[in-house]
Amino acid sequence: MLQQPLIVKTSYLSVDEIDAEIEKGYQDMLAGRTVSAKKVFTDIRKDYGLEGHHAKEKR
């Protein structure tokens, strides 16, 4: 099971620290530590009581 990621407030980070955070995310992706967008949005709707709401984007 994936751990909840730490939320990083980038406005407080230096350029080098931001680069390090991006590198960590890139390494996670390469190692397969990812979650599909579908699951992320399903979890968000569940967490905020919006299970019945699913807006289709108009293109």
Coordinates of C-alpha atoms in Angstrom, one line a residue:
M1 CA 0.0 0.0 0.0
L2 CA 1.3 3.5 -0.9
Q3 CA 1.9 5.9 1.9
Q4 CA 0.1 9.2 1.9
P5 CA 2.5 11.8 0.4
L6 CA 3.8 14.6 2.5
I7 CA 2.3 17.9 1.2
V8 CA 5.2 20.2 0.4
K9 CA 4.6 24.0 0.5
T10 CA 6.8 25.0 -2.4
S11 CA 6.5 28.7 -1.7
Y12 CA 8.9 28.1 1.2
L13 CA 11.5 26.1 -0.8
S14 CA 14.6 27.2 -2.5
V15 CA 15.1 26.3 -6.2
D16 CA 17.4 23.4 -5.2
E17 CA 14.8 22.1 -2.7
I18 CA 12.1 22.3 -5.4
D19 CA 14.4 20.4 -7.8
A20 CA 15.0 17.7 -5.1
E21 CA 11.2 17.3 -4.6
I22 CA 10.6 17.0 -8.4
E23 CA 13.4 14.4 -8.5
K24 CA 11.8 12.4 -5.7
G25 CA 8.5 12.4 -7.7
Y26 CA 10.3 11.3 -10.8
Q27 CA 12.0 8.5 -9.0
D28 CA 8.6 7.4 -7.6
M29 CA 7.2 7.3 -11.1
L30 CA 10.1 5.3 -12.4
A31 CA 9.7 2.8 -9.6
G32 CA 6.0 2.4 -10.3
R33 CA 4.9 4.1 -7.1
T34 CA 1.9 5.8 -8.8
V35 CA -1.9 6.1 -8.4
S36 CA -4.2 6.4 -11.4
A37 CA -6.0 9.7 -11.9
K38 CA -9.3 7.8 -11.9
K39 CA -8.6 6.5 -8.3
V40 CA -7.4 9.9 -7.1
F41 CA -10.6 11.6 -8.2
T42 CA -12.7 8.8 -6.9
D43 CA -11.0 9.2 -3.5
I44 CA -11.5 12.9 -3.6
R45 CA -15.2 12.6 -4.3
K46 CA -15.5 10.0 -1.5
D47 CA -13.5 12.1 1.0
Y48 CA -15.8 15.2 0.3
G49 CA -19.1 13.3 0.1
L50 CA -19.4 13.8 -3.6
E51 CA -19.8 10.2 -4.7
G52 CA -22.9 11.0 -6.8
H53 CA -21.2 13.9 -8.5
H54 CA -19.3 13.2 -11.7
A55 CA -19.0 16.2 -14.0
K56 CA -18.2 15.4 -17.5
E57 CA -15.8 17.9 -19.1
K58 CA -17.1 19.5 -22.2
R59 CA -14.6 19.5 -25.1

